[in-house]
mmCIF file of C-alpha atoms and ligand atoms in Angstrom:
data_model
loop_
_atom_site.group_PDB
_atom_site.id
_atom_site.type_symbol
_atom_site.label_atom_id
_atom_site.label_comp_id
_atom_site.label_asym_id
_atom_site.label_seq_id
_atom_site.Cartn_x
_atom_site.Cartn_y
_atom_site.Cartn_z
ATOM 1 C CA MET A 22 24.036 74.199 49.977
ATOM 2 C CA ALA A 23 26.009 71.750 52.127
ATOM 3 C CA ALA A 24 26.846 68.415 50.488
ATOM 4 C CA THR A 25 25.011 66.607 53.264
ATOM 5 C CA ASP A 26 21.764 68.273 52.124
ATOM 6 C CA LEU A 27 21.463 65.372 49.678
ATOM 7 C CA LEU A 28 20.709 63.195 52.699
ATOM 8 C CA PHE A 29 17.878 65.516 53.655
ATOM 9 C CA ARG A 30 15.768 65.222 50.525
ATOM 10 C CA PRO A 31 12.419 63.483 51.105
ATOM 11 C CA PHE A 32 11.790 59.966 49.824
ATOM 12 C CA ASP A 33 8.329 58.693 48.894
ATOM 13 C CA LEU A 34 7.202 55.158 48.213
ATOM 14 C CA GLY A 35 3.440 54.681 48.139
ATOM 15 C CA PRO A 36 2.145 55.601 51.585
ATOM 16 C CA LEU A 37 5.680 55.966 52.978
ATOM 17 C CA HIS A 38 6.780 59.607 53.072
ATOM 18 C CA MET A 39 10.235 59.876 54.591
ATOM 19 C CA PRO A 40 11.465 63.387 55.396
ATOM 20 C CA ASN A 41 15.074 62.368 54.666
ATOM 21 C CA ARG A 42 17.167 59.463 53.377
ATOM 22 C CA ILE A 43 18.414 58.164 56.707
ATOM 23 C CA VAL A 44 17.283 54.766 57.999
ATOM 24 C CA MET A 45 18.160 53.433 61.430
ATOM 25 C CA ALA A 46 19.689 49.998 60.787
ATOM 26 C CA PRO A 47 18.153 47.048 62.648
ATOM 27 C CA MET A 48 20.147 46.329 65.801
ATOM 28 C CA THR A 49 19.485 43.520 68.248
ATOM 29 C CA ARG A 50 19.616 44.933 71.748
ATOM 30 C CA SER A 51 18.425 42.025 73.950
ATOM 31 C CA PHE A 52 16.623 44.362 76.348
ATOM 32 C CA SER A 53 13.175 42.729 76.090
ATOM 33 C CA PRO A 54 12.947 40.177 78.945
ATOM 34 C CA GLY A 55 10.749 37.240 78.041
ATOM 35 C CA GLY A 56 10.423 38.601 74.507
ATOM 36 C CA VAL A 57 8.295 41.628 75.453
ATOM 37 C CA PRO A 58 9.649 45.097 74.532
ATOM 38 C CA THR A 59 9.692 47.283 77.651
ATOM 39 C CA ALA A 60 8.795 50.954 78.070
ATOM 40 C CA GLN A 61 12.558 51.640 77.957
ATOM 41 C CA VAL A 62 12.748 49.986 74.538
ATOM 42 C CA ALA A 63 9.894 52.233 73.343
ATOM 43 C CA ALA A 64 11.687 55.287 74.757
ATOM 44 C CA TYR A 65 14.937 54.246 73.017
ATOM 45 C CA TYR A 66 13.185 54.171 69.629
ATOM 46 C CA ARG A 67 11.271 57.371 70.401
ATOM 47 C CA ARG A 68 14.566 59.185 71.054
ATOM 48 C CA ARG A 69 15.756 58.232 67.522
ATOM 49 C CA ALA A 70 12.449 59.504 66.080
ATOM 50 C CA GLU A 71 12.876 62.759 68.019
ATOM 51 C CA GLY A 72 16.407 62.912 66.663
ATOM 52 C CA GLY A 73 15.067 63.054 63.105
ATOM 53 C CA VAL A 74 15.738 59.545 61.727
ATOM 54 C CA GLY A 75 13.760 59.164 58.469
ATOM 55 C CA LEU A 76 12.741 55.524 59.028
ATOM 56 C CA ILE A 77 13.562 53.337 62.003
ATOM 57 C CA VAL A 78 13.985 49.617 61.361
ATOM 58 C CA SER A 79 13.565 47.743 64.635
ATOM 59 C CA GLU A 80 15.938 45.169 66.013
ATOM 60 C CA GLY A 81 15.207 41.709 64.602
ATOM 61 C CA THR A 82 11.975 40.416 66.187
ATOM 62 C CA GLY A 83 10.917 36.769 66.106
ATOM 63 C CA ILE A 84 8.078 35.331 64.044
ATOM 64 C CA ASN A 85 5.717 32.717 65.503
ATOM 65 C CA ARG A 86 7.835 29.560 65.349
ATOM 66 C CA PRO A 87 9.094 27.857 68.524
ATOM 67 C CA ALA A 88 12.766 28.355 67.639
ATOM 68 C CA SER A 89 12.664 31.600 65.643
ATOM 69 C CA LEU A 90 14.943 33.218 68.248
ATOM 70 C CA ASN A 91 18.043 32.146 70.146
ATOM 71 C CA ASP A 92 17.936 34.660 72.986
ATOM 72 C CA PRO A 93 15.130 35.084 75.571
ATOM 73 C CA ASN A 94 15.712 38.848 75.712
ATOM 74 C CA VAL A 95 15.105 39.459 72.019
ATOM 75 C CA PRO A 96 11.561 40.650 71.354
ATOM 76 C CA ARG A 97 8.946 38.401 69.760
ATOM 77 C CA PHE A 98 6.494 39.674 67.177
ATOM 78 C CA TRP A 99 3.616 37.437 68.171
ATOM 79 C CA GLY A 100 1.488 36.910 71.274
ATOM 80 C CA THR A 101 -0.979 39.275 72.976
ATOM 81 C CA GLU A 102 1.427 40.849 75.457
ATOM 82 C CA GLU A 103 4.220 41.154 72.892
ATOM 83 C CA LEU A 104 2.062 42.827 70.247
ATOM 84 C CA ALA A 105 0.540 45.206 72.813
ATOM 85 C CA ALA A 106 4.092 46.222 73.737
ATOM 86 C CA TRP A 107 4.959 46.767 70.063
ATOM 87 C CA LYS A 108 1.828 48.904 69.724
ATOM 88 C CA HIS A 109 3.231 51.100 72.474
ATOM 89 C CA VAL A 110 6.549 51.300 70.598
ATOM 90 C CA ILE A 111 4.977 52.425 67.322
ATOM 91 C CA ASP A 112 2.665 54.871 69.093
ATOM 92 C CA GLU A 113 5.654 56.471 70.810
ATOM 93 C CA VAL A 114 7.587 56.697 67.547
ATOM 94 C CA HIS A 115 4.588 58.231 65.773
ATOM 95 C CA ALA A 116 4.013 60.686 68.626
ATOM 96 C CA ALA A 117 7.538 61.977 67.965
ATOM 97 C CA GLY A 118 6.864 62.262 64.220
ATOM 98 C CA GLY A 119 8.855 59.152 63.282
ATOM 99 C CA LEU A 120 8.248 56.205 60.975
ATOM 100 C CA MET A 121 9.095 52.592 61.752
ATOM 101 C CA ALA A 122 9.231 49.066 60.327
ATOM 102 C CA PRO A 123 9.730 45.940 62.425
ATOM 103 C CA GLN A 124 12.471 43.608 61.171
ATOM 104 C CA LEU A 125 10.857 40.147 61.030
ATOM 105 C CA TRP A 126 13.384 37.507 61.949
ATOM 106 C CA HIS A 127 13.962 33.789 62.138
ATOM 107 C CA VAL A 128 17.497 32.834 63.159
ATOM 108 C CA GLY A 129 17.296 29.302 61.752
ATOM 109 C CA SER A 130 20.303 27.289 62.862
ATOM 110 C CA ALA A 131 22.458 30.282 63.826
ATOM 111 C CA ARG A 132 23.739 29.800 67.355
ATOM 112 C CA ASN A 133 24.102 32.467 70.008
ATOM 113 C CA THR A 134 27.357 32.277 71.894
ATOM 114 C CA GLN A 135 26.165 34.774 74.538
ATOM 115 C CA THR A 136 23.598 32.471 76.159
ATOM 116 C CA ASP A 137 22.929 28.788 76.912
ATOM 117 C CA TRP A 138 19.174 29.366 76.599
ATOM 118 C CA LYS A 139 17.445 26.809 74.392
ATOM 119 C CA ALA A 140 14.375 27.619 72.316
ATOM 120 C CA PRO A 141 11.222 25.644 73.238
ATOM 121 C CA GLY A 142 11.122 23.576 70.046
ATOM 122 C CA PRO A 143 13.208 22.045 67.302
ATOM 123 C CA VAL A 144 15.612 24.213 65.332
ATOM 124 C CA ASP A 145 14.352 25.133 61.852
ATOM 125 C CA SER A 146 16.907 25.020 59.044
ATOM 126 C CA PRO A 147 16.967 23.871 55.423
ATOM 127 C CA SER A 148 19.327 20.923 55.900
ATOM 128 C CA GLY A 149 20.159 20.781 59.626
ATOM 129 C CA LEU A 150 23.526 22.449 58.998
ATOM 130 C CA SER A 151 24.745 25.278 61.225
ATOM 131 C CA SER A 152 27.524 26.000 58.731
ATOM 132 C CA PRO A 153 28.872 24.048 55.763
ATOM 133 C CA GLY A 154 29.598 20.452 56.819
ATOM 134 C CA LYS A 155 28.324 20.931 60.392
ATOM 135 C CA GLN A 156 25.276 18.669 60.754
ATOM 136 C CA PHE A 157 23.469 19.036 64.060
ATOM 137 C CA ALA A 158 19.710 18.722 63.449
ATOM 138 C CA GLU A 159 17.097 17.361 61.073
ATOM 139 C CA PRO A 160 16.112 19.362 57.973
ATOM 140 C CA MET A 161 12.781 21.202 58.132
ATOM 141 C CA THR A 162 9.776 19.160 57.081
ATOM 142 C CA ASP A 163 7.408 20.434 54.405
ATOM 143 C CA ALA A 164 4.928 21.243 57.165
ATOM 144 C CA ALA A 165 7.544 23.287 59.066
ATOM 145 C CA VAL A 166 8.410 25.214 55.889
ATOM 146 C CA ALA A 167 4.730 25.958 55.232
ATOM 147 C CA ASP A 168 4.141 27.041 58.829
ATOM 148 C CA THR A 169 7.196 29.334 58.739
ATOM 149 C CA ILE A 170 6.025 31.010 55.537
ATOM 150 C CA ALA A 171 2.591 31.528 57.091
ATOM 151 C CA ALA A 172 4.170 32.924 60.283
ATOM 152 C CA PHE A 173 6.053 35.592 58.290
ATOM 153 C CA GLY A 174 2.766 36.507 56.593
ATOM 154 C CA GLN A 175 0.933 36.736 59.924
ATOM 155 C CA ALA A 176 3.653 38.929 61.426
ATOM 156 C CA ALA A 177 3.450 41.297 58.448
ATOM 157 C CA ALA A 178 -0.345 41.483 58.815
ATOM 158 C CA ASP A 179 0.102 42.282 62.520
ATOM 159 C CA ALA A 180 2.685 44.965 61.730
ATOM 160 C CA LYS A 181 0.257 46.707 59.418
ATOM 161 C CA ARG A 182 -2.646 46.314 61.857
ATOM 162 C CA LEU A 183 -0.609 47.843 64.707
ATOM 163 C CA GLY A 184 0.191 50.860 62.534
ATOM 164 C CA PHE A 185 3.791 50.244 61.476
ATOM 165 C CA ASP A 186 4.718 52.116 58.302
ATOM 166 C CA ALA A 187 6.502 49.237 56.526
ATOM 167 C CA VAL A 188 7.914 45.776 57.246
ATOM 168 C CA GLU A 189 11.412 44.427 56.730
ATOM 169 C CA LEU A 190 12.265 40.735 56.288
ATOM 170 C CA HIS A 191 15.663 39.661 57.592
ATOM 171 C CA GLY A 192 17.072 37.692 54.683
ATOM 172 C CA ALA A 193 20.740 38.398 55.457
ATOM 173 C CA HIS A 194 23.777 37.458 57.563
ATOM 174 C CA GLY A 195 23.378 33.680 57.543
ATOM 175 C CA TYR A 196 20.003 33.450 59.328
ATOM 176 C CA LEU A 197 17.114 31.239 58.177
ATOM 177 C CA ILE A 198 16.146 32.874 54.870
ATOM 178 C CA ASP A 199 19.828 33.253 53.986
ATOM 179 C CA GLN A 200 20.461 29.618 54.996
ATOM 180 C CA PHE A 201 18.064 28.695 52.190
ATOM 181 C CA PHE A 202 19.887 30.968 49.693
ATOM 182 C CA TRP A 203 23.316 29.587 50.512
ATOM 183 C CA ALA A 204 24.446 26.282 48.968
ATOM 184 C CA GLY A 205 26.707 25.833 52.013
ATOM 185 C CA THR A 206 23.671 25.385 54.281
ATOM 186 C CA ASN A 207 20.962 24.326 51.801
ATOM 187 C CA GLN A 208 21.513 20.869 50.386
ATOM 188 C CA ARG A 209 17.875 20.036 49.801
ATOM 189 C CA THR A 210 16.855 18.335 46.599
ATOM 190 C CA ASP A 211 13.137 19.160 46.881
ATOM 191 C CA ARG A 212 11.526 22.390 45.672
ATOM 192 C CA TRP A 213 13.180 24.388 48.482
ATOM 193 C CA GLY A 214 16.703 23.533 47.311
ATOM 194 C CA GLY A 215 18.675 22.882 44.158
ATOM 195 C CA SER A 216 22.003 23.604 42.551
ATOM 196 C CA THR A 217 21.048 27.097 41.348
ATOM 197 C CA LEU A 218 20.500 30.268 43.351
ATOM 198 C CA PRO A 219 17.029 30.905 41.848
ATOM 199 C CA GLU A 220 15.956 27.457 43.104
ATOM 200 C CA ARG A 221 17.240 28.236 46.586
ATOM 201 C CA THR A 222 15.419 31.580 46.430
ATOM 202 C CA ARG A 223 11.965 29.938 46.286
ATOM 203 C CA PHE A 224 11.622 29.985 50.088
ATOM 204 C CA ALA A 225 12.146 33.768 50.169
ATOM 205 C CA VAL A 226 9.827 34.194 47.198
ATOM 206 C CA GLU A 227 7.040 32.273 48.931
ATOM 207 C CA ILE A 228 7.551 34.314 52.108
ATOM 208 C CA LEU A 229 7.341 37.524 50.081
ATOM 209 C CA LYS A 230 4.160 36.325 48.390
ATOM 210 C CA ALA A 231 2.632 35.468 51.775
ATOM 211 C CA VAL A 232 3.664 38.856 53.149
ATOM 212 C CA ARG A 233 2.303 40.691 50.119
ATOM 213 C CA ALA A 234 -0.973 38.780 50.338
ATOM 214 C CA ALA A 235 -1.184 39.676 54.039
ATOM 215 C CA VAL A 236 -0.521 43.429 53.690
ATOM 216 C CA GLY A 237 -2.122 44.034 50.278
ATOM 217 C CA PRO A 238 -0.798 46.146 47.425
ATOM 218 C CA GLY A 239 1.067 49.365 48.142
ATOM 219 C CA TYR A 240 2.257 48.614 51.687
ATOM 220 C CA PRO A 241 6.052 48.940 51.705
ATOM 221 C CA VAL A 242 7.915 45.631 52.033
ATOM 222 C CA ILE A 243 11.693 45.726 52.486
ATOM 223 C CA ILE A 244 13.980 42.697 52.317
ATOM 224 C CA ARG A 245 17.463 42.775 53.807
ATOM 225 C CA LEU A 246 20.074 40.700 52.009
ATOM 226 C CA SER A 247 23.809 40.144 52.206
ATOM 227 C CA GLN A 248 26.399 38.215 50.312
ATOM 228 C CA TRP A 249 28.463 37.748 53.484
ATOM 229 C CA LYS A 250 27.474 35.317 56.218
ATOM 230 C CA GLN A 251 28.339 35.393 59.901
ATOM 231 C CA GLN A 252 29.525 31.813 59.267
ATOM 232 C CA ASP A 253 31.853 33.030 56.474
ATOM 233 C CA PHE A 254 32.570 36.680 55.726
ATOM 234 C CA LYS A 255 33.962 35.773 52.306
ATOM 235 C CA ALA A 256 30.894 33.779 51.204
ATOM 236 C CA ARG A 257 29.099 35.024 48.099
ATOM 237 C CA LEU A 258 25.741 34.063 46.653
ATOM 238 C CA ALA A 259 26.045 35.934 43.346
ATOM 239 C CA GLU A 260 29.443 35.996 41.620
ATOM 240 C CA THR A 261 28.289 38.036 38.615
ATOM 241 C CA PRO A 262 25.690 40.712 37.856
ATOM 242 C CA ALA A 263 23.723 38.082 35.885
ATOM 243 C CA GLU A 264 23.596 35.795 38.934
ATOM 244 C CA MET A 265 22.561 38.724 41.091
ATOM 245 C CA ALA A 266 19.741 39.586 38.692
ATOM 246 C CA ALA A 267 18.524 35.971 38.727
ATOM 247 C CA TRP A 268 18.508 36.125 42.547
ATOM 248 C CA LEU A 269 16.786 39.487 43.028
ATOM 249 C CA GLU A 270 14.278 39.638 40.169
ATOM 250 C CA PRO A 271 12.007 36.850 41.478
ATOM 251 C CA MET A 272 11.905 38.606 44.853
ATOM 252 C CA ALA A 273 10.979 41.920 43.233
ATOM 253 C CA ALA A 274 8.230 40.142 41.287
ATOM 254 C CA ALA A 275 6.966 38.481 44.490
ATOM 255 C CA GLY A 276 6.489 41.778 46.313
ATOM 256 C CA ALA A 277 9.815 43.192 47.530
ATOM 257 C CA ASP A 278 9.646 46.978 47.150
ATOM 258 C CA ILE A 279 13.022 47.924 48.584
ATOM 259 C CA PHE A 280 16.284 45.957 48.716
ATOM 260 C CA HIS A 281 18.307 46.618 51.870
ATOM 261 C CA CYS A 282 21.798 45.613 50.827
ATOM 262 C CA SER A 283 24.004 44.795 53.780
ATOM 263 C CA GLN A 284 27.736 45.295 53.511
ATOM 264 C CA ARG A 285 30.167 45.749 56.350
ATOM 265 C CA ARG A 286 31.777 48.650 54.427
ATOM 266 C CA PHE A 287 29.458 50.421 52.000
ATOM 267 C CA TRP A 288 32.270 51.580 49.712
ATOM 268 C CA GLU A 289 33.470 48.085 48.751
ATOM 269 C CA PRO A 290 32.739 47.297 45.082
ATOM 270 C CA GLU A 291 30.476 44.336 44.446
ATOM 271 C CA PHE A 292 32.035 43.046 41.223
ATOM 272 C CA ASP A 293 35.341 43.617 39.426
ATOM 273 C CA GLY A 294 35.362 46.328 36.792
ATOM 274 C CA SER A 295 32.956 48.756 38.508
ATOM 275 C CA ASP A 296 32.951 50.614 41.789
ATOM 276 C CA LEU A 297 29.189 50.149 42.261
ATOM 277 C CA ASN A 298 28.410 48.653 45.658
ATOM 278 C CA PHE A 299 25.791 45.963 46.404
ATOM 279 C CA ALA A 300 22.928 48.464 46.658
ATOM 280 C CA GLY A 301 24.132 50.099 43.450
ATOM 281 C CA TRP A 302 23.917 46.830 41.558
ATOM 282 C CA ALA A 303 20.619 45.798 43.159
ATOM 283 C CA GLY A 304 19.008 49.055 42.028
ATOM 284 C CA LYS A 305 20.530 48.924 38.566
ATOM 285 C CA LEU A 306 19.420 45.316 38.012
ATOM 286 C CA THR A 307 15.890 45.508 39.439
ATOM 287 C CA GLY A 308 14.907 49.165 39.127
ATOM 288 C CA ARG A 309 13.779 49.033 42.767
ATOM 289 C CA PRO A 310 14.848 51.529 45.449
ATOM 290 C CA THR A 311 17.718 50.376 47.635
ATOM 291 C CA ILE A 312 19.250 51.013 51.037
ATOM 292 C CA THR A 313 23.004 50.915 51.513
ATOM 293 C CA VAL A 314 24.662 50.284 54.890
ATOM 294 C CA GLY A 315 28.011 49.585 56.482
ATOM 295 C CA SER A 316 30.358 51.854 58.435
ATOM 296 C CA VAL A 317 28.590 55.073 57.482
ATOM 297 C CA GLY A 318 30.154 57.896 59.466
ATOM 298 C CA LEU A 319 32.496 55.618 61.419
ATOM 299 C CA SER A 320 36.119 54.535 60.972
ATOM 300 C CA GLY A 321 35.752 50.824 61.842
ATOM 301 C CA GLU A 322 33.246 48.116 60.951
ATOM 302 C CA PHE A 323 30.636 46.527 63.204
ATOM 303 C CA VAL A 324 31.885 42.972 63.626
ATOM 304 C CA ALA A 325 35.123 44.348 65.069
ATOM 305 C CA ALA A 326 32.951 46.477 67.364
ATOM 306 C CA PHE A 327 31.559 43.285 68.919
ATOM 307 C CA ARG A 328 35.158 42.286 69.672
ATOM 308 C CA GLY A 329 35.581 45.575 71.497
ATOM 309 C CA GLU A 330 37.187 47.777 68.866
ATOM 310 C CA GLY A 331 36.143 51.411 69.058
ATOM 311 C CA SER A 332 35.476 53.646 66.051
ATOM 312 C CA GLU A 333 35.850 57.348 65.435
ATOM 313 C CA PRO A 334 33.677 59.647 63.349
ATOM 314 C CA ALA A 335 34.611 59.445 59.648
ATOM 315 C CA SER A 336 33.876 61.745 56.721
ATOM 316 C CA LEU A 337 30.624 61.317 54.794
ATOM 317 C CA ASP A 338 32.170 62.663 51.552
ATOM 318 C CA GLY A 339 32.453 59.277 49.818
ATOM 319 C CA LEU A 340 28.870 58.409 50.744
ATOM 320 C CA ILE A 341 27.552 61.746 49.500
ATOM 321 C CA GLU A 342 29.407 61.368 46.187
ATOM 322 C CA ARG A 343 27.644 58.043 45.621
ATOM 323 C CA LEU A 344 24.294 59.495 46.683
ATOM 324 C CA ALA A 345 24.814 62.334 44.216
ATOM 325 C CA ARG A 346 25.260 59.700 41.487
ATOM 326 C CA ASP A 347 21.995 58.022 42.610
ATOM 327 C CA GLU A 348 23.869 54.812 43.342
ATOM 328 C CA PHE A 349 21.280 54.103 46.076
ATOM 329 C CA ASP A 350 18.222 55.845 47.501
ATOM 330 C CA LEU A 351 18.547 55.428 51.253
ATOM 331 C CA VAL A 352 21.350 55.102 53.762
ATOM 332 C CA ALA A 353 21.116 52.949 56.885
ATOM 333 C CA VAL A 354 23.150 53.904 59.920
ATOM 334 C CA GLY A 355 23.745 51.476 62.756
ATOM 335 C CA ARG A 356 26.252 52.119 65.488
ATOM 336 C CA ALA A 357 26.438 55.893 65.051
ATOM 337 C CA LEU A 358 22.712 56.012 65.929
ATOM 338 C CA LEU A 359 23.025 53.430 68.667
ATOM 339 C CA GLN A 360 25.656 55.627 70.276
ATOM 340 C CA ASP A 361 23.947 58.955 69.668
ATOM 341 C CA PRO A 362 20.208 59.537 69.111
ATOM 342 C CA ASP A 363 21.024 63.055 67.873
ATOM 343 C CA TRP A 364 23.415 61.919 65.117
ATOM 344 C CA VAL A 365 21.002 62.907 62.306
ATOM 345 C CA GLU A 366 20.446 66.410 63.621
ATOM 346 C CA LYS A 367 24.189 66.917 64.167
ATOM 347 C CA ILE A 368 24.866 65.916 60.553
ATOM 348 C CA ARG A 369 22.054 68.148 59.267
ATOM 349 C CA ALA A 370 23.280 71.158 61.184
ATOM 350 C CA GLY A 371 26.969 70.529 60.424
ATOM 351 C CA ARG A 372 27.765 70.092 64.143
ATOM 352 C CA ASN A 373 30.644 67.767 63.213
ATOM 353 C CA ASP A 374 32.701 68.605 66.283
ATOM 354 C CA GLU A 375 29.916 67.106 68.418
ATOM 355 C CA LEU A 376 29.922 63.705 66.666
ATOM 356 C CA MET A 377 30.803 60.901 69.066
ATOM 357 C CA ASN A 378 33.182 57.966 68.998
ATOM 358 C CA PHE A 379 31.510 54.555 69.088
ATOM 359 C CA GLY A 380 32.566 52.493 72.072
ATOM 360 C CA ARG A 381 31.740 49.007 73.249
ATOM 361 C CA GLU A 382 29.952 50.473 76.322
ATOM 362 C CA ALA A 383 27.122 51.595 74.023
ATOM 363 C CA LEU A 384 26.236 47.944 73.403
ATOM 364 C CA ALA A 385 25.500 47.467 77.091
ATOM 365 C CA THR A 386 23.047 50.354 77.525
ATOM 366 C CA LEU A 387 19.719 51.314 75.997
ATOM 367 C CA TYR A 388 19.966 55.085 76.005
HETATM 368 C C1 FMN B 8 24.517 45.720 68.265
HETATM 369 C C2 FMN B 8 24.168 45.344 66.840
HETATM 370 C C3 FMN B 8 23.093 44.507 66.598
HETATM 371 C C4 FMN B 8 22.725 44.171 65.284
HETATM 372 N N1 FMN B 8 21.591 43.421 65.060
HETATM 373 C C5 FMN B 8 21.127 43.259 63.797
HETATM 374 C C6 FMN B 8 19.831 42.700 63.552
HETATM 375 O O1 FMN B 8 19.055 42.371 64.477
HETATM 376 N N2 FMN B 8 19.444 42.560 62.251
HETATM 377 C C7 FMN B 8 20.246 42.919 61.212
HETATM 378 O O2 FMN B 8 19.854 42.764 60.051
HETATM 379 N N3 FMN B 8 21.471 43.481 61.424
HETATM 380 C C8 FMN B 8 21.905 43.685 62.682
HETATM 381 N N4 FMN B 8 23.098 44.346 62.892
HETATM 382 C C9 FMN B 8 23.831 44.914 61.751
HETATM 383 C C10 FMN B 8 23.421 46.374 61.539
HETATM 384 O O3 FMN B 8 22.078 46.489 61.097
HETATM 385 C C11 FMN B 8 24.306 47.058 60.485
HETATM 386 O O4 FMN B 8 24.160 46.401 59.256
HETATM 387 C C12 FMN B 8 25.778 47.060 60.906
HETATM 388 O O5 FMN B 8 25.928 47.494 62.237
HETATM 389 C C13 FMN B 8 26.598 47.960 59.987
HETATM 390 O O6 FMN B 8 26.174 49.293 60.131
HETATM 391 P P1 FMN B 8 27.096 50.349 60.984
HETATM 392 O O7 FMN B 8 28.474 50.173 60.453
HETATM 393 O O8 FMN B 8 26.474 51.678 60.662
HETATM 394 O O9 FMN B 8 26.988 49.957 62.424
HETATM 395 C C14 FMN B 8 23.486 44.659 64.191
HETATM 396 C C15 FMN B 8 24.599 45.479 64.464
HETATM 397 C C16 FMN B 8 24.932 45.842 65.749
HETATM 398 C C17 FMN B 8 26.090 46.780 66.000
#
């Protein structure tokens, strides 16, 4: 038995029956003009399904708020034309035997340096801060908070109705949900803020409750989280396992089935005194299944890739050792799958000499 066979054990969660442990990480591609995924976008996801990915998580896709997105070429997850296009995507993925979850996204006050496009409505954010100390807008009103929670719920209902196999909420990387978690961007003194992390987690908890109410019991709900922020790679929400438990447990109770724990390098320990990574701790503290991610199978990390740094294939031995210890259940792979739709099959068959370097050019195409 090859060590990589551990990646090819099935994983079951309620109605979700994954043939292997490999998840395609959500990756914004900006190839959906006017917010509508094209036939090429559907074909791109279908190729990953044909390539044997266990579960595809879509690029972040905007919920129904005027400023949920900051790029006109990122797909929306609301509107007749948009949802019909997503139906085509999921039908194509299913036709190839794949499984897929949309990643439901609200960017909050995160700016996009690639475009001058302005969203058709006021920016939503907890305290009008784009990063700590940088005031640029008004805080969200109670009505805006309520409407945003409802919009996440509606998007989850639509995902289930269209036939998607799960939903993922983007609660990571300094976007709206994470802006509520982070004291640096949430200075509210009402019920959506407070000096403790559990108080700042109420927004996510209410979104999870709305999503759970919309999809019913048993439908898989994933939430993606990170300690790091695009505004500050060194930022941390939970400094100790106890703080992490107080952050994650209310979300598990509110309906999160799987924690998708985003790190830039999966092997980095979360707390001193243990080599468990973020997913390892999240699983240990909540008992829920987890997804790890970050530089799987590649030599360099993804933020450097945006600056143009290439990466070479890297050994999976360290990952497999952790999988063998049940540190996490699932493994998300980003750039390696963006570069090469056949990455999973090459790993399964041990075709290591055919693994590809990741280059910046891959960001500019939708193959
Ligand atoms: C082009 C690109 C777009 C990304 N867009 C998203 C996104 O929409 N949502 C998200 O949660 N993460 C996004 N990420 C982060 C990836 O999901 C993943 O966590 C990161 O690339 C690390 O995995 P990797 O080292 O295997 O690439 C993106 C990464 C890349 C390279």
